[in-house]
Short mmCIF file of C-alpha atoms and ligand atoms in Angstrom, two decimals:
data_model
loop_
_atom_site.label_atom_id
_atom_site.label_comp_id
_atom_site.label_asym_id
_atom_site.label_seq_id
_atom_site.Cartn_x
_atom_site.Cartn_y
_atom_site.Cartn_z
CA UNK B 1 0.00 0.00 0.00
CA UNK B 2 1.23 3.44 -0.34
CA UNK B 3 1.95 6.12 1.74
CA UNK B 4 1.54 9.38 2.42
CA UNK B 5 2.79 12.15 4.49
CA UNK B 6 1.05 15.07 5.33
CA UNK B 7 1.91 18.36 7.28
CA UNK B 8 -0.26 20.89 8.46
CA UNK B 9 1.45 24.28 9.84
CA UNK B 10 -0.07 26.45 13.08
CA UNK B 11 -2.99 28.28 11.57
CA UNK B 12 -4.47 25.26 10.48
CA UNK B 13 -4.44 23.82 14.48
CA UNK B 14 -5.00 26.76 15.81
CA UNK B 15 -7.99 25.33 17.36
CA UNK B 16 -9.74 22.10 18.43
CA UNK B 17 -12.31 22.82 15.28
CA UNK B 18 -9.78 23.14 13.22
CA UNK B 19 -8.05 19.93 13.82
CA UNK B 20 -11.12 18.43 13.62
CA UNK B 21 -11.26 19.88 10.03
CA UNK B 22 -7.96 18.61 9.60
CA UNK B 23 -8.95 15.22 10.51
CA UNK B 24 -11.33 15.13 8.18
CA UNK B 25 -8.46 15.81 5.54
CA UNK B 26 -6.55 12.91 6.84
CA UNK B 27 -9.69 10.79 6.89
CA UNK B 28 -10.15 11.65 2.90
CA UNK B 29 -6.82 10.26 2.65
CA UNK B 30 -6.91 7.05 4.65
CA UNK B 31 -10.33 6.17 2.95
CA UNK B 32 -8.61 6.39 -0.16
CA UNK B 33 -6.18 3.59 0.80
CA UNK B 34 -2.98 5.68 2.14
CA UNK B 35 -0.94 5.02 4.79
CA UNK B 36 -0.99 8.04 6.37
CA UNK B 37 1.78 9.80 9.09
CA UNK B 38 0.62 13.12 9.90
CA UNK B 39 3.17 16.22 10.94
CA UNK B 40 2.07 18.90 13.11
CA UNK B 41 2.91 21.76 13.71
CA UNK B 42 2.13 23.83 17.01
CA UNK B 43 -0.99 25.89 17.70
CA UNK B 44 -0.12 29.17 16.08
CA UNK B 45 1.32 31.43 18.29
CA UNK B 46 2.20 28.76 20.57
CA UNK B 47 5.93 28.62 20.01
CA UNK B 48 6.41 32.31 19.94
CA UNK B 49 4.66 32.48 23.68
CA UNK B 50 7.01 29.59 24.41
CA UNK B 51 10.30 31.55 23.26
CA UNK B 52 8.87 34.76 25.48
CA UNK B 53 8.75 32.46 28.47
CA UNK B 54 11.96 30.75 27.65
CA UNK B 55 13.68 34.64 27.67
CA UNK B 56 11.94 36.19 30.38
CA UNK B 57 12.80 33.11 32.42
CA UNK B 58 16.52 33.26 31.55
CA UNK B 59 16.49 36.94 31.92
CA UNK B 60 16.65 36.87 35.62
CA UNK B 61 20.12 35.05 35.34
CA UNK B 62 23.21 36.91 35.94
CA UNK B 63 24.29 35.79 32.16
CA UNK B 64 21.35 37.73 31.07
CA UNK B 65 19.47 36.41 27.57
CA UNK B 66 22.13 33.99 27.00
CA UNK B 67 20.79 31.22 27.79
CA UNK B 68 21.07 27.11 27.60
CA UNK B 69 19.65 26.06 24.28
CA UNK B 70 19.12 22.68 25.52
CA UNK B 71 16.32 24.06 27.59
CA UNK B 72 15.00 26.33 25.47
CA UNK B 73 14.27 23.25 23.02
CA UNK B 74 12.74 20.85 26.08
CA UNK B 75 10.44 23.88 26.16
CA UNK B 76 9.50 25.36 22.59
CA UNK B 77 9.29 21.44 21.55
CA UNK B 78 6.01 21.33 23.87
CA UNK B 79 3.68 23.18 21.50
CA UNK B 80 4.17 20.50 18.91
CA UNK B 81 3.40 17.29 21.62
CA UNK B 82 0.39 18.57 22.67
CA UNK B 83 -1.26 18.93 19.30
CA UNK B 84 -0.01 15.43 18.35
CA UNK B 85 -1.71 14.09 21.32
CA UNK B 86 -5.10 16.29 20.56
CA UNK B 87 -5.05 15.36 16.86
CA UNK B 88 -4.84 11.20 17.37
CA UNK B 89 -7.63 11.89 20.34
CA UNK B 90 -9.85 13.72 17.11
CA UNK B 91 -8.95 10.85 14.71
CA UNK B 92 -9.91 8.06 17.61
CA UNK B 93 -13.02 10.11 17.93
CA UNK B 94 -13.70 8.96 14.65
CA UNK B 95 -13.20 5.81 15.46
CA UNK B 96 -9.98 5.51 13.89
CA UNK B 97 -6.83 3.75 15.06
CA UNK B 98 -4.20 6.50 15.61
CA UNK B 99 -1.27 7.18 18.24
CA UNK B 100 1.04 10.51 18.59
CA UNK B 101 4.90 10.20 18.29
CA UNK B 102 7.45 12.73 19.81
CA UNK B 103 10.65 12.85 17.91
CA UNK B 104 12.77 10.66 20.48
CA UNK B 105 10.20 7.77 20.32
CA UNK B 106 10.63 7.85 16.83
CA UNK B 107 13.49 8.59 16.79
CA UNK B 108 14.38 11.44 14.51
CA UNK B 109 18.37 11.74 15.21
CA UNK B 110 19.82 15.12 15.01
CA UNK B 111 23.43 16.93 15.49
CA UNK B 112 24.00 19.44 18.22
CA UNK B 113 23.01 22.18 17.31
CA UNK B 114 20.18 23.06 19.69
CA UNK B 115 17.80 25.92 18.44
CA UNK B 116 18.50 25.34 14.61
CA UNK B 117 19.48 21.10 14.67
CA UNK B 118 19.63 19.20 11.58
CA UNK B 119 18.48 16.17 10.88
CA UNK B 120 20.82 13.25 10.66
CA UNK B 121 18.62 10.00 10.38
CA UNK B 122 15.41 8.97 10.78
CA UNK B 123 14.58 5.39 11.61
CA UNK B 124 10.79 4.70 9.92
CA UNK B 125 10.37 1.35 11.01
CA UNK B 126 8.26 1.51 14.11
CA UNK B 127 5.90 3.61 11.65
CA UNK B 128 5.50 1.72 8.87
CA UNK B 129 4.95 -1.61 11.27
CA UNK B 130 1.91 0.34 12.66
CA UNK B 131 0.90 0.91 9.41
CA UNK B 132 1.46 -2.36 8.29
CA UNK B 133 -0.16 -4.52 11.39
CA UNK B 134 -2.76 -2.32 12.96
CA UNK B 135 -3.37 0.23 9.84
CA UNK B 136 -2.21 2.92 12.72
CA UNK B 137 -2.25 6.35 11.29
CA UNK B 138 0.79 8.39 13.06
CA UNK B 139 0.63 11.19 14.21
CA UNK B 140 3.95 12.94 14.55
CA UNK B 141 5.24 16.38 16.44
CA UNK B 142 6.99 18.06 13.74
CA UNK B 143 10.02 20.42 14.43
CA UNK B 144 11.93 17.91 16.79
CA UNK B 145 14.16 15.43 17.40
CA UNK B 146 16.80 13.77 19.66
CA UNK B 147 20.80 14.26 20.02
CA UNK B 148 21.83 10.85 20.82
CA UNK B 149 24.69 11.28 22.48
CA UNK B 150 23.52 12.86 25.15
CA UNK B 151 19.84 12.05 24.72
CA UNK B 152 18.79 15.87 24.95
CA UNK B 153 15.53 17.30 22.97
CA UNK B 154 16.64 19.37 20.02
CA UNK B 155 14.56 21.79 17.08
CA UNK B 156 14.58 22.41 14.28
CA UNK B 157 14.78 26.12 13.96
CA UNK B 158 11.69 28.28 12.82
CA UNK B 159 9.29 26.55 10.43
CA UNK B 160 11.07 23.42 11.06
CA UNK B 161 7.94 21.45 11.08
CA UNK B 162 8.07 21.03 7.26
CA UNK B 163 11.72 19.64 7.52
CA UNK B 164 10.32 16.95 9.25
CA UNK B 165 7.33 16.44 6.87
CA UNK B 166 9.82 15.94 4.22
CA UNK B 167 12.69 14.13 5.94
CA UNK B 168 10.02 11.33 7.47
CA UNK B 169 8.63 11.46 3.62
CA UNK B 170 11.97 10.17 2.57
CA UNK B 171 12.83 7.78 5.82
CA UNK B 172 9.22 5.68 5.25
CA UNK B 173 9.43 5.78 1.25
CA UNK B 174 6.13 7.88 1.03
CA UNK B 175 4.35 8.71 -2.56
CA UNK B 176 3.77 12.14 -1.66
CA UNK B 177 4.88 15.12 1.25
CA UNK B 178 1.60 17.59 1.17
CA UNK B 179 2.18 20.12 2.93
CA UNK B 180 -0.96 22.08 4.13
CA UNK B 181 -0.94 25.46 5.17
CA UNK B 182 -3.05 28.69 5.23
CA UNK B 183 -2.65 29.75 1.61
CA UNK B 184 -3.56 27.31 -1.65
CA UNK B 185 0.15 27.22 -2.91
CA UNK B 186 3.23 29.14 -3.77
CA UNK B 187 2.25 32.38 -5.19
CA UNK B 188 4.99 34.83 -7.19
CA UNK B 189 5.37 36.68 -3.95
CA UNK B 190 3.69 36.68 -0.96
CA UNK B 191 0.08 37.05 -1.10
CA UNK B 192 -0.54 38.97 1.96
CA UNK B 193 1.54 41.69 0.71
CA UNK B 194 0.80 41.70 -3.12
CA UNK B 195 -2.76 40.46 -3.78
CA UNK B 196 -1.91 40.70 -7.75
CA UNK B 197 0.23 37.91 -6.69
CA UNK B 198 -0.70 34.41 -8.85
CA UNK B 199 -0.25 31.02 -7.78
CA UNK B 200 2.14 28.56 -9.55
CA UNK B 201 1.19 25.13 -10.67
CA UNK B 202 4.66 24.38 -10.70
CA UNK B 203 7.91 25.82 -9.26
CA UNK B 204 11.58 24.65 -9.73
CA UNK B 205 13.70 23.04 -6.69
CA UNK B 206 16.33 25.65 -7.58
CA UNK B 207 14.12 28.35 -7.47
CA UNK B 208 11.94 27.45 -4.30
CA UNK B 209 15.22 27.22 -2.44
CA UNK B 210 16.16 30.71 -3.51
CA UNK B 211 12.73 31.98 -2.85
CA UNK B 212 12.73 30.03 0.72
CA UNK B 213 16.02 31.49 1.70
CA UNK B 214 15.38 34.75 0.46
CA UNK B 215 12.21 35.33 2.66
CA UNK B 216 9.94 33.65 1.57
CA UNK B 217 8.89 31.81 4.72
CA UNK B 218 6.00 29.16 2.85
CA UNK B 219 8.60 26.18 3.17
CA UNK B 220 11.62 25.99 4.96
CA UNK B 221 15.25 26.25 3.44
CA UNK B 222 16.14 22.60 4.41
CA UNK B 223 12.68 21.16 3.50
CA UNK B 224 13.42 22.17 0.29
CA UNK B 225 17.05 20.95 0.14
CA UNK B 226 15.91 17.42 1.44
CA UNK B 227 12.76 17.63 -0.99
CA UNK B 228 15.52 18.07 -3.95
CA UNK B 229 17.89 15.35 -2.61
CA UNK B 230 15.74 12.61 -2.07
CA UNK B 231 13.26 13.23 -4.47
CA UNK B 232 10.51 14.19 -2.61
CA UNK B 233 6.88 14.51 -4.70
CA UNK B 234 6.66 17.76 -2.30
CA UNK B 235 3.26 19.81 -2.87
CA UNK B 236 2.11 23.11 -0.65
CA UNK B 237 -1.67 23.48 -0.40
CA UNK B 238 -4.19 24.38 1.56
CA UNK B 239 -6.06 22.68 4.67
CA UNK B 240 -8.92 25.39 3.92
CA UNK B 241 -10.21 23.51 1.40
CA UNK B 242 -13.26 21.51 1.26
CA UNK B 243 -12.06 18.24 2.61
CA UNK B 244 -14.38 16.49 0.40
CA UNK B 245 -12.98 18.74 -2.92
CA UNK B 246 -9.74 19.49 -2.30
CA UNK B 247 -7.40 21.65 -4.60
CA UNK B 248 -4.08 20.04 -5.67
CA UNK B 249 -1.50 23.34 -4.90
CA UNK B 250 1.45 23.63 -5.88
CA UNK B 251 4.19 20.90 -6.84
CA UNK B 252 7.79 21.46 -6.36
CA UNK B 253 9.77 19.56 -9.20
CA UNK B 254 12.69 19.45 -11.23
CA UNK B 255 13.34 22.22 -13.76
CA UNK B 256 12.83 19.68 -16.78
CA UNK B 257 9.42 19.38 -15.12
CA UNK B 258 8.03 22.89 -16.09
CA UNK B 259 6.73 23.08 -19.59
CA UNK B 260 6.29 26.94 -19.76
CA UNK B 261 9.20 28.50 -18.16
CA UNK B 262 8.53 32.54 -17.36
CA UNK B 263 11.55 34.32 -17.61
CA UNK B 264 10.79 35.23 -13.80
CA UNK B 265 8.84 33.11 -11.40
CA UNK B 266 8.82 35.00 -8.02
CA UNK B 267 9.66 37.61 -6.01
CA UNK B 268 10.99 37.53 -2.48
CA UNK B 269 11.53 39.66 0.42
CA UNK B 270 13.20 39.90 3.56
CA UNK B 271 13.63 41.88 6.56
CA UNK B 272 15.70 40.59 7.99
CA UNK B 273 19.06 42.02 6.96
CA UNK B 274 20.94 44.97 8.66
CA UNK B 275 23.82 47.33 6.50
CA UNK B 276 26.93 48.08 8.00
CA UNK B 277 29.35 50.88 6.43
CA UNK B 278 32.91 51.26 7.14
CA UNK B 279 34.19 54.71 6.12
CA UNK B 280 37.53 55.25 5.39
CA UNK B 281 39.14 51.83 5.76
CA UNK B 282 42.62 51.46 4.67
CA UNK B 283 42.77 50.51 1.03
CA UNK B 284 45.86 47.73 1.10
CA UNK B 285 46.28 44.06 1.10
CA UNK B 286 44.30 42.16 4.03
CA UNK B 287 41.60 44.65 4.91
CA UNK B 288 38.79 42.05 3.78
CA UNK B 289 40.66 39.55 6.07
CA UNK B 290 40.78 41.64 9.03
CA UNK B 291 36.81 42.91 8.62
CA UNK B 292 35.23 39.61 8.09
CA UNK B 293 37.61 37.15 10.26
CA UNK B 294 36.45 38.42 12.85
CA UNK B 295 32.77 38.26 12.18
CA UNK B 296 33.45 34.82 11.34
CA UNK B 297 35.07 33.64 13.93
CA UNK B 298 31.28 34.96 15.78
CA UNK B 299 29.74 32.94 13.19
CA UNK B 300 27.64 36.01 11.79
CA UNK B 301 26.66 35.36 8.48
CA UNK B 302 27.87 38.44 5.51
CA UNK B 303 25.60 38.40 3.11
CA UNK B 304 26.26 41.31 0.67
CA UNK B 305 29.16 43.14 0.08
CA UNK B 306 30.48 46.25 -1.74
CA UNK B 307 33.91 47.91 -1.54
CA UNK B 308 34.08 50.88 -3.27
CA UNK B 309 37.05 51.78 -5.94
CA UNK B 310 38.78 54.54 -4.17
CA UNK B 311 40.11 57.92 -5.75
CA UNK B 312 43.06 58.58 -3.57
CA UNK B 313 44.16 54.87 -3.44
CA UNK B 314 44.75 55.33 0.12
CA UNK B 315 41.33 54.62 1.98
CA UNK B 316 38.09 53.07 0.85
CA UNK B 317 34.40 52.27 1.82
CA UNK B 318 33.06 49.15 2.56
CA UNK B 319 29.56 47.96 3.39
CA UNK B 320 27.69 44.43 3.82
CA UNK B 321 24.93 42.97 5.25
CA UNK B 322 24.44 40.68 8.58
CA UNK B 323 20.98 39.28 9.53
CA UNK B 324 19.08 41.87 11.78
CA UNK B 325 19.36 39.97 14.77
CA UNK B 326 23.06 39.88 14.50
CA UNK B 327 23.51 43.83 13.95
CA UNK B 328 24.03 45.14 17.31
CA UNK B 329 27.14 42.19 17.83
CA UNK B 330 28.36 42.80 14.17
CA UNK B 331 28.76 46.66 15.49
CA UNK B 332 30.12 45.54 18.72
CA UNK B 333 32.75 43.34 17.08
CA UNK B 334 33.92 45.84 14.77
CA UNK B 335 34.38 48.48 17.40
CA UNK B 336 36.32 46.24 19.25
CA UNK B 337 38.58 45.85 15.88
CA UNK B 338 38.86 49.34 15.00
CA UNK B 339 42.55 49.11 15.89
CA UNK B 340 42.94 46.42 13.76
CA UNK B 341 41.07 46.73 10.49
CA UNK B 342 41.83 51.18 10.97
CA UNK B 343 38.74 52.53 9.65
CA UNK B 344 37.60 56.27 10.48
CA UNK B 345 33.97 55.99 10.90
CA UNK B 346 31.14 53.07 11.38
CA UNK B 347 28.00 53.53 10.12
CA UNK B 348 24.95 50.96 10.02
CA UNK B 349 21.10 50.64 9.37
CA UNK B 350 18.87 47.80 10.24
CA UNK B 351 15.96 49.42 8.35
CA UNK B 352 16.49 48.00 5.07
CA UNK B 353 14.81 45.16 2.96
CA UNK B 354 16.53 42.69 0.46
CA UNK B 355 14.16 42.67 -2.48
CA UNK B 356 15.10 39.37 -4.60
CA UNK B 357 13.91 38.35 -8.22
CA UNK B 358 13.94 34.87 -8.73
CA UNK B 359 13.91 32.96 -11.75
CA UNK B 360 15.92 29.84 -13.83
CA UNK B 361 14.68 31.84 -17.00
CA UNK B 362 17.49 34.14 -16.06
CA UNK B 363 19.93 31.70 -16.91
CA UNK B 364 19.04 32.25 -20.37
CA UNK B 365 17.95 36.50 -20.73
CA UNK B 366 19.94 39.17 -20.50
CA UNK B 367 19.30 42.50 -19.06
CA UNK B 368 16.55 40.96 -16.70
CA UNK B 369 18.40 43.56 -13.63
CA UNK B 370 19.13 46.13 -15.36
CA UNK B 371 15.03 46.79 -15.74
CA UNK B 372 14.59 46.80 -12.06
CA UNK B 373 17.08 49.20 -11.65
CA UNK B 374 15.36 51.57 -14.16
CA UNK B 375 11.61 50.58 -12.66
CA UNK B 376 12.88 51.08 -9.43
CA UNK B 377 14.80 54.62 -10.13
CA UNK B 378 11.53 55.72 -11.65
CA UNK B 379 9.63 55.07 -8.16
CA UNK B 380 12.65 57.15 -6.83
CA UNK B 381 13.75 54.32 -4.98
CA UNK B 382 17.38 54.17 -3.85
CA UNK B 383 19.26 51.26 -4.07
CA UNK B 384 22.25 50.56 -1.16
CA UNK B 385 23.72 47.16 -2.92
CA UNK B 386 22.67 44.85 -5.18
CA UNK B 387 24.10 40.98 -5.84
CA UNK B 388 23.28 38.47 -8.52
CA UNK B 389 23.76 35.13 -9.05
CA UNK B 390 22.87 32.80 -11.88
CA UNK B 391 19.40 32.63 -11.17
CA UNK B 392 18.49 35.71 -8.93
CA UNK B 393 19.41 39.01 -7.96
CA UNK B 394 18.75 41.50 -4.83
CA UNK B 395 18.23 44.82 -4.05
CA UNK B 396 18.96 46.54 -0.77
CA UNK B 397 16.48 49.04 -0.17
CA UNK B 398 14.73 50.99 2.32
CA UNK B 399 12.25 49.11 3.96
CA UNK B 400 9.39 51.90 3.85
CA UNK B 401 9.54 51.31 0.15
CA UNK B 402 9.34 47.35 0.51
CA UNK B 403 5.58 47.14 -0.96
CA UNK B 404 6.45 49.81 -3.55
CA UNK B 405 9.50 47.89 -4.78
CA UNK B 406 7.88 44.37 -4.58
CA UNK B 407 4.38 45.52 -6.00
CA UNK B 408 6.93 47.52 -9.23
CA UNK B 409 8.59 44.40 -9.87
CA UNK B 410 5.89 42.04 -9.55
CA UNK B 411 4.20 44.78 -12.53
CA UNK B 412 7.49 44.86 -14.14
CA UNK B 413 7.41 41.06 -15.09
CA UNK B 414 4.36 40.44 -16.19
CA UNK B 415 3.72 38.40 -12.91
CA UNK B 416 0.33 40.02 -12.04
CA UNK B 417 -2.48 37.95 -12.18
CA UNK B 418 -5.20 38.98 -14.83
P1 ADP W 501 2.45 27.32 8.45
O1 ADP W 501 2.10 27.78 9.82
O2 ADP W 501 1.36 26.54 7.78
O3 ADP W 501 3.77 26.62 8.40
P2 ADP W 501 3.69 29.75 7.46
O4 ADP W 501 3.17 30.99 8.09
O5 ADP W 501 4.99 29.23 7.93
O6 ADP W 501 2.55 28.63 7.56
O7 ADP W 501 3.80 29.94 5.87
C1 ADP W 501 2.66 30.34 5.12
C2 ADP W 501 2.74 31.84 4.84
O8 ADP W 501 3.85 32.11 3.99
C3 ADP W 501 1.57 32.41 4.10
O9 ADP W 501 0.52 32.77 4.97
C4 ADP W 501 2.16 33.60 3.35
O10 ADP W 501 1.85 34.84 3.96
C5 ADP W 501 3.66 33.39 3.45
N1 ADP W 501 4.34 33.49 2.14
C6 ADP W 501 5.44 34.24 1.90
N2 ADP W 501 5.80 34.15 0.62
C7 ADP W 501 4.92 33.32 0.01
C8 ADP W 501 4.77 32.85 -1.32
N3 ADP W 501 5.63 33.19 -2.31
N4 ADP W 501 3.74 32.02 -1.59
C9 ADP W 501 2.88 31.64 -0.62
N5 ADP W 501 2.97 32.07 0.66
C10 ADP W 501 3.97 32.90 1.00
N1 LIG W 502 6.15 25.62 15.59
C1 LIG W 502 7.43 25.88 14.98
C2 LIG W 502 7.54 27.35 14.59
O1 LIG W 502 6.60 28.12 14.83
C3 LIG W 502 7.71 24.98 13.82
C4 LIG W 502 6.76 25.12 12.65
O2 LIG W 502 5.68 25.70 12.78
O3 LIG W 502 7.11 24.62 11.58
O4 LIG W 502 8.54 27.77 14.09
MG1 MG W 503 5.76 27.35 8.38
#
């Protein structure tokens, strides 16, 4: 028989009627003649009042917000056991056989990275034997694991539920990850923001990684990277449906996959990012090195980076990007350097956006920037930095214009729906 694994995200169990609507999506499923394991996510807002507790608890420490991430991951895991449990009582309700799994009963291995842990191996068999002598569905808490060597509770990082969906996908040889969440599919940009924006049938491994990492929170980055490695039949849709007549969403497949290939597919955004400027910096041999060693050595991740040719050939600008929640350490570490690297001034802003154009069409057409710049210097829209790889390129921008500059670009490429 096959199998099937489905995921449903924090909206869609944000309430007891509510998993009883998504029991009767799993029902659909099983009557059908699936195997089903289920992977939930936590009621929504559940983790986010979990990560408040964890740092008002640890703020009464003499180390202050830095806390043990071991903890922190015995509690955020919580919100995903208790809607295991309350989804296999639903689906017994309905007189149907089902049990909840927490990651270490499974167990889903992971490293050691508490907070953000990666999956190392999933063992499937106590799974498929339920399905196989009791046709158990399982119900499974997404967005943990277990550290074996010392036995400790780990996550996944945000959105980590859907890394789970995908990795147990590949650990029981499933026919299908659905992933079911508050919106139908993948749209060209986020719907919330742009409601022009048009759902895709179809979107490209390569280019739902670059949208996921870019901003685009729908899937997350390592879903998407296990999805593509294993070969994962991965579709997003959504558990608003009709459970009787629901919508198929959108499939993530290979490139070969997509029949009519826009020059552009989507647009993402993010946030997240914070600029740093160094002002006169010392224009020799090793400056680079002595700015970013540091930062790496803190493991703060530069994203972009510009150095400006300089006129006197004796100092230069640079500027780069850190994520926003590494800013105020990024600063800190560079003032403590100042010695060292020799700049004159430090300047930063963490009120910027990275606007990013995605597309594997851009592989082939030329010029596909260069209209954004234009589009975007017409809205009078300054741009800080810009970097491009072979299938996408970002803008740095203010973040007040963020809805101009995603809405102009969304225009731009014909992505608007009719
Ligand atoms: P879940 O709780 O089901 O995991 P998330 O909130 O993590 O759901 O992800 C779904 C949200 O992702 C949508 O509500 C939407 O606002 C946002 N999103 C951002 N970009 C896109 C996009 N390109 N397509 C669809 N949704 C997007
Ligand atoms: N509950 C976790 C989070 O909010 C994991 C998930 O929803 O995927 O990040
Ligand atoms: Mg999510």
């Amino acid at each position: 028989m096959s199998s099937l694994v489905m995921k449903f995200g924090g909206t869609s169990v944000a309430t007891i009627e509510r998993i009883r609507n998504v029991a009767r999506h799993v029902r659909r499923e099983f009557d059908a003649g699936h195997d089903v394991a289920v992977v939930v996510s936590a009621m929504s807002g559940r983790t986010n009042e979990l990560i408040g507790w964890v740092k008002e608890a640890a703020h009464g420490e003499a180390n202050g917000p830095v806390f043990d991430q071991r903890e922190y991951d015995a509690v955020v895991a919580s919100g995903e056991q208790v809607t295991s449990g309350l989804l296999a009582l639903v689906l017994q309700g309905q007189g149907l056989n089902a049990r909840s799994w927490q990651g270490w009963q499974i167990p889903v291995h992971t490293d050691a990275a508490h907070g953000s842990a990666r999956i190392a191996r999933i063992d499937g068999s106590a799974i498929t034997r339920g399905f196989q002598e009791r046709r158990e569905i399982a119900v499974v808490a997404g967005f943990q694991g277990i550290e074996p060597n010392a036995a400790r509770i780990a996550t996944l990082g945000r959105g980590g539920s859907d890394t789970s969906a995908v990795a147990l996908a590949a650990a029981i040889g499933a026919e299908r990850c659905d992933i079911y969440t508050d919106v139908d599919g993948v749209y060209t940009t986020d719907p919330r923001v742009v409601p022009k924006a048009r759902r895709l049938d179809r979107i490209a491994f390569e280019e739902m990684l670059e949208m996921a990492s870019l901003g685009a929170k729908v899937l997350q980055v390592r879903s998407v990277e296990l999805a593509m490695n294993h070969k994962v039949k991965t579709y997003v849709r959504s558990s608003f449906d009709d459970p009787a007549d629901p919508k198929p969403g959108t499939l993530i497949c290979d490139e070969e996959d997509i029949v009519e290939q826009e020059m552009v597919t989507g647009i993402a955004f993010s946030k997240d990012e914070a600029q740093i400027t160094l002002r006169r910096v010392a224009d020799k041999p090793g400056v680079a090195a002595a700015i970013f060693t540091p930062l790496a050595e803190a493991n703060i991740n530069v994203d972009m980076i510009i150095q400006v040719v300089s006129d006197d050939q004796l100092t230069t600008d640079i500027t780069f990007t850190v994520p926003a929640a590494e800013y105020e350490r990024a600063m800190a570490i560079l003032e403590a350097a100042r010695a060292t690297i020799a700049f004159e001034r430090l300047a930063g802003a963490d009120d910027v956006v990275k606007v990013s154009v995605v597309g594997v069409g851009m592989r082939s057409h030329a010029g596909v920037a260069a209209s954004a710049f234009r589009a975007l210097a017409q809205r009078g829209i300054n741009i800080r930095a810009i970097t491009t790889s072979e299938i996408k390129f970002s803008v740095l921008i203010d973040a007040a214009y963020t809805e101009l500059a995603v809405r102009t670009l969304h225009s731009l490429y014909g992505l608007d729906k009719s």
